[in-house]
Short mmCIF file of C-alpha atoms in Angstrom, two decimals:
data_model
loop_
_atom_site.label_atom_id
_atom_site.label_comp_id
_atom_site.label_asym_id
_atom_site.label_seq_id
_atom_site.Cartn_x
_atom_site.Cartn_y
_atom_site.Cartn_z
CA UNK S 309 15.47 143.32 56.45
CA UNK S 310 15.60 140.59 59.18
CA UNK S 311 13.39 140.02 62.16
CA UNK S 312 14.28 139.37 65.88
CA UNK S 313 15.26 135.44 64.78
CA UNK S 314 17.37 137.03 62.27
CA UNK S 315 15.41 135.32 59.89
CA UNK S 316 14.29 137.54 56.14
CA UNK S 317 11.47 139.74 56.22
CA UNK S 318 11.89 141.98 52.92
CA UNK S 319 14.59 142.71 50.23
CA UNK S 320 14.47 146.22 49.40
CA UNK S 321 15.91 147.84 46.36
CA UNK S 322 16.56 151.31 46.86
CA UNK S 323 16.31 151.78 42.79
CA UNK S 324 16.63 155.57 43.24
CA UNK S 325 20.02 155.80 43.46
CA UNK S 326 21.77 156.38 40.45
CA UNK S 327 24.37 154.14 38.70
CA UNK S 328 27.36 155.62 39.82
CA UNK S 329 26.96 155.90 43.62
CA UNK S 330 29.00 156.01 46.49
CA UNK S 331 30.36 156.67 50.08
CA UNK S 332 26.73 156.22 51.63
CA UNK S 333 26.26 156.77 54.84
CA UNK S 334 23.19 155.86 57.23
CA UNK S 335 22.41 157.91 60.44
CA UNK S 336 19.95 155.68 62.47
CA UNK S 337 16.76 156.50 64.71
CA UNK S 338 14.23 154.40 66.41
CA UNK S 339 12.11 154.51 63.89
CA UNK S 340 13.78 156.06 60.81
CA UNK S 341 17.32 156.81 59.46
CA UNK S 342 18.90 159.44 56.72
CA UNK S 343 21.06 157.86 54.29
CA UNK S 344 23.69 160.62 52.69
CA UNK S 345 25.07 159.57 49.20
CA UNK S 346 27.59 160.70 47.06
CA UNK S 347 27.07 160.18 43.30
CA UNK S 348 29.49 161.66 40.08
CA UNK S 349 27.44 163.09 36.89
CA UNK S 350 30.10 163.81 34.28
CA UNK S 351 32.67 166.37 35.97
CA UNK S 352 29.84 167.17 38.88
CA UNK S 353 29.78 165.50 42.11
CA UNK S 354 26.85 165.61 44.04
CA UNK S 355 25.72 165.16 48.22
CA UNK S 356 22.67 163.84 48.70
CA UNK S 357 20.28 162.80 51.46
CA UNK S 358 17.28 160.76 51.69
CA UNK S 359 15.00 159.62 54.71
CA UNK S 360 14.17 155.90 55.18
CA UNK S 361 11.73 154.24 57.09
CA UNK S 362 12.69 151.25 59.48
CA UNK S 363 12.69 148.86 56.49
CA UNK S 364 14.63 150.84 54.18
CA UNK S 365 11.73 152.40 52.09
CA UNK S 366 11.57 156.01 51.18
CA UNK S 367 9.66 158.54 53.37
CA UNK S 368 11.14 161.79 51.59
CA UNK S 369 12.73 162.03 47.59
CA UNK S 370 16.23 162.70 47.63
CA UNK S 371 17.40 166.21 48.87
CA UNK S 372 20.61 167.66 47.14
CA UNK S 373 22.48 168.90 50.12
CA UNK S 374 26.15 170.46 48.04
CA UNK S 375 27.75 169.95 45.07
CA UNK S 376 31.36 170.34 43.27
CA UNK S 377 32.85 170.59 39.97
CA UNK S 378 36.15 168.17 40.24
CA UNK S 379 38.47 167.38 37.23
CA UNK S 380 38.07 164.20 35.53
CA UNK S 381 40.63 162.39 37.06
CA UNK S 382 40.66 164.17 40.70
CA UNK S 383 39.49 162.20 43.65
CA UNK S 384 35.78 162.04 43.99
CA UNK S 385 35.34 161.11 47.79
CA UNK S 386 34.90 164.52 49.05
CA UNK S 387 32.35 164.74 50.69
CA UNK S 388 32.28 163.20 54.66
CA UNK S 389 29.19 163.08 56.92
CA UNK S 390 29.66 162.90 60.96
CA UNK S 391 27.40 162.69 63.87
CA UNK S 392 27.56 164.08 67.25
CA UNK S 393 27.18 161.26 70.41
CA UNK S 394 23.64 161.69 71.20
CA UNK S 395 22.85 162.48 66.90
CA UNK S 396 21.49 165.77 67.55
CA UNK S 397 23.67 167.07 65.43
CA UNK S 398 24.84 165.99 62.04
CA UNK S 399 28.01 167.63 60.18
CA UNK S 400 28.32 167.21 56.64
CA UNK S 401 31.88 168.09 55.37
CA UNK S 402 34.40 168.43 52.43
CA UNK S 403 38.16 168.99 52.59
CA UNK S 404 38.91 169.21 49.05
CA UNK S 405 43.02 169.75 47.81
CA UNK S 406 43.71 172.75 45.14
CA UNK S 407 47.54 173.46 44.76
CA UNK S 408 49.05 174.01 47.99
CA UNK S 409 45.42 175.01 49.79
CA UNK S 410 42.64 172.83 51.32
CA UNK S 411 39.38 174.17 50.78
CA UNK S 412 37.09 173.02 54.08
CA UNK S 413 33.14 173.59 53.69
CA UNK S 414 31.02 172.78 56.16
CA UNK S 415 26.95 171.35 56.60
CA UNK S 416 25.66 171.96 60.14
CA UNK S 417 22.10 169.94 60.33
CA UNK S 418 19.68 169.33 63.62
CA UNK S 419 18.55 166.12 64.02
CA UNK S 420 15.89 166.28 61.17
CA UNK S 421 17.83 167.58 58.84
CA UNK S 422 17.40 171.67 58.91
CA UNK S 423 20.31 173.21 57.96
CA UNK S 424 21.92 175.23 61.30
CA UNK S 425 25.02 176.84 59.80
CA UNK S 426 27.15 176.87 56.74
CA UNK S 427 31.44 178.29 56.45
CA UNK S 428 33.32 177.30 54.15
CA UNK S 429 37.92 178.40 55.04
CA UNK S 430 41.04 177.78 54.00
CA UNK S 431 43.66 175.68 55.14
CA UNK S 432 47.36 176.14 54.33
CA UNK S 433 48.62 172.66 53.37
CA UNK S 434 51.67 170.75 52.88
CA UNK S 435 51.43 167.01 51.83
CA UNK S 436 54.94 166.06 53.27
CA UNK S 437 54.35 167.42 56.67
CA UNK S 438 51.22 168.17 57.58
CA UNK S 439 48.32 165.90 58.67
CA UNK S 440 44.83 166.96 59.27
CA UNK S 441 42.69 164.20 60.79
CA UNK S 442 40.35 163.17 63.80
CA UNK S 443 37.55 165.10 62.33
CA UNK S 444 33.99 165.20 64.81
CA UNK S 445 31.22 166.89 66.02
CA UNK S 446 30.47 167.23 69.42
CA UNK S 447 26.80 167.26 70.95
CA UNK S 448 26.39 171.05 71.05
CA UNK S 449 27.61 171.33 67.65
CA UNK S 450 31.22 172.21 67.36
CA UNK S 451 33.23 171.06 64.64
CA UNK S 452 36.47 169.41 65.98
CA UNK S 453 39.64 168.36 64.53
CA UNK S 454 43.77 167.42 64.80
CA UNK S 455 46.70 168.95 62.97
CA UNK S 456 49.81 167.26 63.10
CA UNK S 457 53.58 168.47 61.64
CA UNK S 458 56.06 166.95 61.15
CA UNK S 459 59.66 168.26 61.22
CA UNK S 460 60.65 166.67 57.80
CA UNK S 461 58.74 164.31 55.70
CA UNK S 462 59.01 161.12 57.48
CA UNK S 463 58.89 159.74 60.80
CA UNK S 464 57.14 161.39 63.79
CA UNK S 465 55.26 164.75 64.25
CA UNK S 466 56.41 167.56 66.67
CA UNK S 467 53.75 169.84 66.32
CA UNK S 468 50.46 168.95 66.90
CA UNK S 469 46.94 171.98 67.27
CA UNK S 470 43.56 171.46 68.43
CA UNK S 471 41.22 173.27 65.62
CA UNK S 472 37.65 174.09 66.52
CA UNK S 473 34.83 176.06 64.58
CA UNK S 474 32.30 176.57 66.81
CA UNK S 475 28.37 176.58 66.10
CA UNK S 476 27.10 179.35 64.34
CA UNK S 477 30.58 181.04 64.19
CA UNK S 478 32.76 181.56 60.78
CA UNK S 479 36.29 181.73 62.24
CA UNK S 480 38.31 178.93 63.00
CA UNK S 481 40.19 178.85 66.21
CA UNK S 482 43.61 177.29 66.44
CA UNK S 483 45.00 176.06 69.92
CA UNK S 484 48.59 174.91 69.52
CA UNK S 485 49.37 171.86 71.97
CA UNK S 486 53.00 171.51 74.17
CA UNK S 487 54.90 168.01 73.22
CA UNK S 488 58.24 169.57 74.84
CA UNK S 489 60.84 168.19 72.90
CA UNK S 490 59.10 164.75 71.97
CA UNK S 491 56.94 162.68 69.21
CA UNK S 492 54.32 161.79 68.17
CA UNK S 493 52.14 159.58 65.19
CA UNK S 494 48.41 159.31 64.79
CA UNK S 495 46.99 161.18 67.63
CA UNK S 496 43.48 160.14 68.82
CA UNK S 497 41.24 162.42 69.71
CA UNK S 498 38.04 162.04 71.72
CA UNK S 499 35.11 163.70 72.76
CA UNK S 500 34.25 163.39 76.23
CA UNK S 501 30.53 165.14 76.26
CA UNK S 502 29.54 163.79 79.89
CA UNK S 503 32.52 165.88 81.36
CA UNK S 504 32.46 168.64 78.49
CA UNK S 505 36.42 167.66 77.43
CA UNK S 506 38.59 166.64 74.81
CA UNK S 507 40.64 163.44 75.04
CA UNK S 508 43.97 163.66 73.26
CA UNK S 509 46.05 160.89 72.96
CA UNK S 510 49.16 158.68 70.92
CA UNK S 511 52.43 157.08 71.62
CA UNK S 512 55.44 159.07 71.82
CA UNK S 513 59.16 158.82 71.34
CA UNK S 514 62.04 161.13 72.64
CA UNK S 515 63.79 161.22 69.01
CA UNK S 516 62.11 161.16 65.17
CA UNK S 517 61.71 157.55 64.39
CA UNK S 518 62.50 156.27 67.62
CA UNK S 519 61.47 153.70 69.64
CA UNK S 520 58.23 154.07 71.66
CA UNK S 521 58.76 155.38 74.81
CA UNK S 522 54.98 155.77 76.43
CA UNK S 523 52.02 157.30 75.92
CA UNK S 524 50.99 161.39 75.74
CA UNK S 525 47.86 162.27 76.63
CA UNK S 526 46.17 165.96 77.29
CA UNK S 527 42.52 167.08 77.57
CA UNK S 528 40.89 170.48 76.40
CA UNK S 529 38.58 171.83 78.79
CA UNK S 530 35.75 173.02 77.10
CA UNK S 531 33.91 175.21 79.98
CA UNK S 532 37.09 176.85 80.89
CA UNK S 533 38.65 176.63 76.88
CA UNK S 534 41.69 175.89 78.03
CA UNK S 535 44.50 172.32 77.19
CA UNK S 536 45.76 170.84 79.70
CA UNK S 537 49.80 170.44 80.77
CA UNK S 538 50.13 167.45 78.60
CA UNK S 539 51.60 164.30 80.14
CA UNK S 540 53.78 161.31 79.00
CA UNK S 541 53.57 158.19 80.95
CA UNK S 542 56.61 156.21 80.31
CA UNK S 543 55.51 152.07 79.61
CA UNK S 544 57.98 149.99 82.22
CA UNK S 545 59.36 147.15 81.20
CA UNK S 546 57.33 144.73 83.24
CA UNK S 547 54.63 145.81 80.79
CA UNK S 548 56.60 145.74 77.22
CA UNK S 549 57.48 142.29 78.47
CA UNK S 550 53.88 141.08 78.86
CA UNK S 551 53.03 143.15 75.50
CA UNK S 552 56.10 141.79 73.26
CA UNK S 553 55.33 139.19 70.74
CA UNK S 554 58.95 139.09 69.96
CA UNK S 555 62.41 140.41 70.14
CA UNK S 556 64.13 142.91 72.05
CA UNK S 557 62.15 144.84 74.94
CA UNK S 558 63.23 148.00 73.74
CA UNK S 559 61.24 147.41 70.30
CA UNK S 560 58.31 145.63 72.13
CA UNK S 561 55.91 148.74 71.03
CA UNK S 562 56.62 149.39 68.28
CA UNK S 563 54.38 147.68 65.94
CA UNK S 564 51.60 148.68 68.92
CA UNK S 565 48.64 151.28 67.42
CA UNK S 566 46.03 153.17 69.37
CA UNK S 567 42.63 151.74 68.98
CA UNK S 568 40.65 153.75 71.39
CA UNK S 569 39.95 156.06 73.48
CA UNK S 570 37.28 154.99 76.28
CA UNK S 571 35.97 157.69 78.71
CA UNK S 572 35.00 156.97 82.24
CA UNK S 573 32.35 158.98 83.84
CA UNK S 574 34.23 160.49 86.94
CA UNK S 575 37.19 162.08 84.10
CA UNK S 576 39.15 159.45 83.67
CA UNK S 577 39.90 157.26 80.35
CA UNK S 578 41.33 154.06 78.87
CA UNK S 579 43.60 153.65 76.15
CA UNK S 580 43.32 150.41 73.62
CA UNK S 581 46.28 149.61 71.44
CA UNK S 582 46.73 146.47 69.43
CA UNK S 583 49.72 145.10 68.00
CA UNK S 584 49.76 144.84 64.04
CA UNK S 585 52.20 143.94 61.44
CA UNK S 586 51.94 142.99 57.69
CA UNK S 587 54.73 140.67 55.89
CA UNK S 588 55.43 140.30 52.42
CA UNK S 589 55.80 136.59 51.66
CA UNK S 590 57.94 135.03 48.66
CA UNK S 591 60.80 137.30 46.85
CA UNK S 592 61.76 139.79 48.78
CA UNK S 593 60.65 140.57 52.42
CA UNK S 594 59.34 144.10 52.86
CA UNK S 595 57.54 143.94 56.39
CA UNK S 596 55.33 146.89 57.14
CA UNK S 597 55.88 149.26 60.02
CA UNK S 598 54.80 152.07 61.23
CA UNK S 599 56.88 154.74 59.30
CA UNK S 600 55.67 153.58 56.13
CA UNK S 601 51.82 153.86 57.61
CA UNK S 602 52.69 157.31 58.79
CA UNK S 603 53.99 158.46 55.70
CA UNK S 604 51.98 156.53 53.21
CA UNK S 605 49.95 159.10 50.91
CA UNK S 606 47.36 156.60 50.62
CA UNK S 607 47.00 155.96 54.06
CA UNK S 608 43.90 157.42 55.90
CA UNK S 609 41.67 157.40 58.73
CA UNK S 610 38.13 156.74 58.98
CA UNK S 611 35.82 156.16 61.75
CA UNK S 612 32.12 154.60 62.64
CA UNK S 613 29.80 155.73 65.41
CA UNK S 614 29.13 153.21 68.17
CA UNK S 615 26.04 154.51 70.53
CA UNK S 616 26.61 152.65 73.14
CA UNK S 617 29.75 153.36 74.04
CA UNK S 618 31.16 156.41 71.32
CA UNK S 619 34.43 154.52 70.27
CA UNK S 620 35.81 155.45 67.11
CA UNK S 621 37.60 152.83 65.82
CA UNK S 622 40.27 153.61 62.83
CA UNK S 623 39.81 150.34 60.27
CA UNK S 624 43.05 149.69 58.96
CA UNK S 625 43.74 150.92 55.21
CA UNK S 626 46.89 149.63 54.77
CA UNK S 627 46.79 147.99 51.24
CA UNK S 628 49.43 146.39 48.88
CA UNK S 629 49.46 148.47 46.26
CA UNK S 630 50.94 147.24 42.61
CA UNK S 631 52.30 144.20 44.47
CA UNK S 632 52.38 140.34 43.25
CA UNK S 633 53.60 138.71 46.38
CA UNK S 634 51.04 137.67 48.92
CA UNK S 635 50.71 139.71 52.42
CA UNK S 636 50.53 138.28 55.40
CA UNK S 637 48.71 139.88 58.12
CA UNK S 638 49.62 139.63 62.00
CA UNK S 639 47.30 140.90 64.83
CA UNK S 640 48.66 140.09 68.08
CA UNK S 641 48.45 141.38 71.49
CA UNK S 642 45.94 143.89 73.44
CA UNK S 643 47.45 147.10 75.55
CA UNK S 644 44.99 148.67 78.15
CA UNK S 645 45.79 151.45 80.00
CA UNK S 646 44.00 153.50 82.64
CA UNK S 647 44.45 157.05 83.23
CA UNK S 648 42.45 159.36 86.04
CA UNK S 649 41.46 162.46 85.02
CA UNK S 650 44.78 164.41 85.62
CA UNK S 651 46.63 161.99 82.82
CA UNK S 652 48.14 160.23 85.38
CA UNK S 653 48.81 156.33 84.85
CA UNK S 654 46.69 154.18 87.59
CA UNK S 655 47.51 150.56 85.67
CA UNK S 656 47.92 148.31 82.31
CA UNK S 657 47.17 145.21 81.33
CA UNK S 658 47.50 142.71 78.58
CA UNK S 659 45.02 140.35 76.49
CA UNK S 660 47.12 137.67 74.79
CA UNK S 661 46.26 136.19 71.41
CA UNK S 662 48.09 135.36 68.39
CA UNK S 663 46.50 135.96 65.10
CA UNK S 664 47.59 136.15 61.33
CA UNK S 665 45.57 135.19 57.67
CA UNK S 666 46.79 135.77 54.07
CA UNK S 667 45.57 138.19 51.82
CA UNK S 668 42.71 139.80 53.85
CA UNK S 669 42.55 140.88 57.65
CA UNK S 670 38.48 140.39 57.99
CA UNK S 671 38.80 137.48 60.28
CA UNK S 672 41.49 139.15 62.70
CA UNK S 673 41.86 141.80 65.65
CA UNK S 674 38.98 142.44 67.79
CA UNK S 675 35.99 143.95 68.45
CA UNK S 676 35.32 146.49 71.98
CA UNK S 677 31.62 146.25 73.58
CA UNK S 678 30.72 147.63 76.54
CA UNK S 679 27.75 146.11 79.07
CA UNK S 680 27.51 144.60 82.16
CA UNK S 681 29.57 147.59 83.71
CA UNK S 682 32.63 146.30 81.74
CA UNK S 683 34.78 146.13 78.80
CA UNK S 684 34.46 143.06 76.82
CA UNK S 685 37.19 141.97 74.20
CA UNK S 686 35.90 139.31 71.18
CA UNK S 687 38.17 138.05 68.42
CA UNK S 688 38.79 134.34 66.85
CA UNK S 689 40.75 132.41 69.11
CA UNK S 690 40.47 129.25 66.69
CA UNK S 691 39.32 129.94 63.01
CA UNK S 692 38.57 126.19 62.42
CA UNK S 693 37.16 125.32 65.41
CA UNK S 694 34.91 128.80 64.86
CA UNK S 695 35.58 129.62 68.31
CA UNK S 696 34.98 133.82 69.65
CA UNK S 697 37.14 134.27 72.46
CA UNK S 698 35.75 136.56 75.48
CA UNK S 699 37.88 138.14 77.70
CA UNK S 700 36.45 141.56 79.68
CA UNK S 701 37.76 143.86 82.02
CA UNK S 702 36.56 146.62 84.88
CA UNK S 703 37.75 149.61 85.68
CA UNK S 704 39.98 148.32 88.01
CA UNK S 705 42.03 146.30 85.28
CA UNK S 706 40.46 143.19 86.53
CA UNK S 707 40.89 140.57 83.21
CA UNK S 708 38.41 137.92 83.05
CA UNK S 709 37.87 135.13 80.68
CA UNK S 710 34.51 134.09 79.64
CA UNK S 711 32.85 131.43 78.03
CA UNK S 712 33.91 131.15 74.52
CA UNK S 713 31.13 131.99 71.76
CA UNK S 714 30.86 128.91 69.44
CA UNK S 715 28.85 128.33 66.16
CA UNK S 716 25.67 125.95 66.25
CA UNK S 717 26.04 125.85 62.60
CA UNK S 718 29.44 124.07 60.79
CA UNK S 719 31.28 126.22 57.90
CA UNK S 720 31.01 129.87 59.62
CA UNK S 721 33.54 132.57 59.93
CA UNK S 722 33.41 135.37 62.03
CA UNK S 723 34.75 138.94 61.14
CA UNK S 724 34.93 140.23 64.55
CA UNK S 725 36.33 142.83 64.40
CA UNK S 726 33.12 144.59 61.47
CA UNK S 727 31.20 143.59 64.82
CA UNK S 728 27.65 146.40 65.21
CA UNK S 729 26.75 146.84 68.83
CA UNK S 730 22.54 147.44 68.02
CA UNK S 731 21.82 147.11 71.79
CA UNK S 732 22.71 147.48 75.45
CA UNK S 733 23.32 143.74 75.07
CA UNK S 734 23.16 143.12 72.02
CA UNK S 735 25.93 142.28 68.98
CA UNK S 736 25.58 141.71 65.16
CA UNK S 737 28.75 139.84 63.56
CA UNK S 738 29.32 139.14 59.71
CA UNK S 739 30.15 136.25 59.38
CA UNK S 740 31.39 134.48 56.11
CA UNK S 741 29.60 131.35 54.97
CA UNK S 742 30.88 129.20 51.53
CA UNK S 743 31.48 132.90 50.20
CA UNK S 744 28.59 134.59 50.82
CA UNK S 745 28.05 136.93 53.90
CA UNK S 746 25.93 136.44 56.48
CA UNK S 747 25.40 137.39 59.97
CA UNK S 748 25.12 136.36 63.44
CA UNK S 749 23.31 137.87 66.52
CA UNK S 750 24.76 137.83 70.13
CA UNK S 751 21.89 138.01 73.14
CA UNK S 752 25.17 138.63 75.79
#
């Protein structure tokens, strides 16, 4: 526990937990929070919640919210707990495989923790094609995610449904969304509770495993349930120029992957892509891209809550698995696009920078704040000069460069891009200090 001058108050060992605990989650209040904990007792997994006060001690004993009998050798992370914007509403789900099935079983809780509704459905699955992912709450309690299916079992997806269940209701709805005759990979999907909408959005290419042509974007309207006509802005070549790292302006987006989704109060939103690319180094070259992301088993999703602003940010999960040589990891430019409410394109605009490390990614990319009525953009700029680079923009694509952030204190790294917003105007940053973590506050 640290004070206001970051400086250590307590230590608190929360010695309740047992040995072989996991996936824990905190929800946070003013004053209190509920952690949700996962721990595995022979063959038995079990869901767990506890309330903490604002220093981390115990106001309640652990409450067993579900359990599950798993094989020995199955997957034990199960169990997933969500929150709606303004945390009135807390979902507590698990999407656990059996043969060719997904069993889905879902915790509805209020804000302190009664239980509001239970379902539990099934889900027809098949691991080369199908995709479920984007999985939220939104503040009135309906349970929200993505489907995507692909026409074979790589590249692109040309099928893509909206699937709610609705508070207090046991039936899942499925609403099946128009991409014509085009592609798509890792749709985005955002909840837009100010203007009662869903935000859908991802790249898209006219054939499987093509290049990226624009962006698609559609919005479900949640007063009159009904999806948009979907559009796809097309990314001109004045753009990919500005965006390319590298190489040929055709392939300029291609290593390009949607961050965010930002919604504007009058309808409107703004897209965040980054540029990202792995390399093998030594031997032989096997460079990442974005069909082997797609299709990688391993690969998935998840997403933290930010307050004060509701960005869900996917952290990248791209490992190298049962591989000697060293990776090399690139993070390069910023993509920001504007769209009114409609879908349609009012501008874009690039952030340069030019980042890459060996063996771990913590120092790279970026982190997204909002205050001061805009959006503000930090990452390294210069790792040995331990220099934060500030650039922010308005919702007229106005770019601006600040003052860069700089460390009193010699021999600290930042990891952006783990970056907490706690306040209005206020950051937390890990940083990493002669191998031991630490962490920095930002009065903006």
């Amino acid at each position: 526990v640290l004070d206001n001058s970051m400086q250590e108050v307590e230590t608190v060992f929360l010695d309740f937990l047992p040995e072989k605990t996991f996936n824990v989650d905190f929800i946070a209040y003013p004053n209190h929070a509920f952690m949700v904990y996962q721990y595995q007792k022979k063959n038995i997994l079990y869901c767990m919640v506890v309330k903490l006060d604002a220093i981390g001690k115990k106001l309640t004993e652990p409450v067993q919210i579900d359990s599950t009998q798993i094989p020995f050798y199955a997957d034990n992370k199960i169990y997933t707990t969500i929150a709606s914007e303004n945390k009135e509403k807390i979902e507590i789900f698990k999407l656990h495989k059996k043969n060719d099935n997904y069993t889905l079983a879902t915790n509805l809780f209020d804000k302190d923790f009664k239980r509001i509704h239970q379902n539990r459905q099934q889900l027809s699955y098949d691991e080369r094609r199908d995709t479920y992912t984007n999985f939220l709450v939104d503040n009135e309690g309906n349970f929200v995610f993505t489907k995507e299916t692909k026409e074979g079992n790589r590249g692109g997806s040309n099928k893509l449904s909206l699937i709610q269940l609705k508070n207090r209701e046991d039936t899942l709805t499925f609403l099946p969304i128009n991409l014509s005759t085009n592609y798509i990979d890792n749709v985005i999907l955002k909840i837009d509770n100010l203007n009662n909408r869903y935000l859908f959005t991802s790249f898209y290419y006219k054939k499987n495993r093509g290049n990226i042509e624009g962006v698609f974007s559609t919005v479900y309207n949640k007063v009159e349930h009904k999806i948009s006509t979907p559009t796809f802005s097309v990314i001109d070549d004045s753009i990919r120029n500005a965006a390319k790292s590298n190489g040929q302006i055709r392939l300029a987006l291609n290593d390009f992957f949607i961050q965010q989704i930002v919604s504007k109060k009058d309808g409107g939103y703004i897209v965040v892509s980054e540029d990202f690319s792995t390399q093998n180094t030594g031997g032989n070259n096997f460079p990442f891209n974005r069909w082997d992301y797609f299709n990688n088993p391993y690969n998935f999703n998840s997403y933290y809550y930010n307050p004060y602003g509701g960005f869900n940010r996917p952290f990248n999960n791209f490992n190298n698995f049962n591989n000697l040589q060293r990776v090399r990891y690139y993070y390069s430019n910023i993509l920001i696009m504007s769209f009114n409410k409609t879908g349609i394109q009012e501008w874009s605009r690039v952030i340069q920078k030019d980042q890459y490390d060996d063996e771990t990614d913590n120092f790279l990319s970026y982190v997204l704040a909002p205050f001061n009525g805009e959006l503000h953009f930090l990452f390294n700029s210069d790792r040995k000069n331990q220099l934060i680079a500030d650039h922010s923009i308005n919702v007229n694509g106005d770019v601006k460069r600040n003052p860069t952030l700089k460390s009193r204190e010699k021999g600290h790294q930042f990891m952006p891009r783990l970056t907490k917003q706690v306040g209005a105007k206020q950051l937390i940053i890990p940083c990493d200090y002669r191998g031991f973590i630490c962490f920095a506050k930002v009065d903006v």
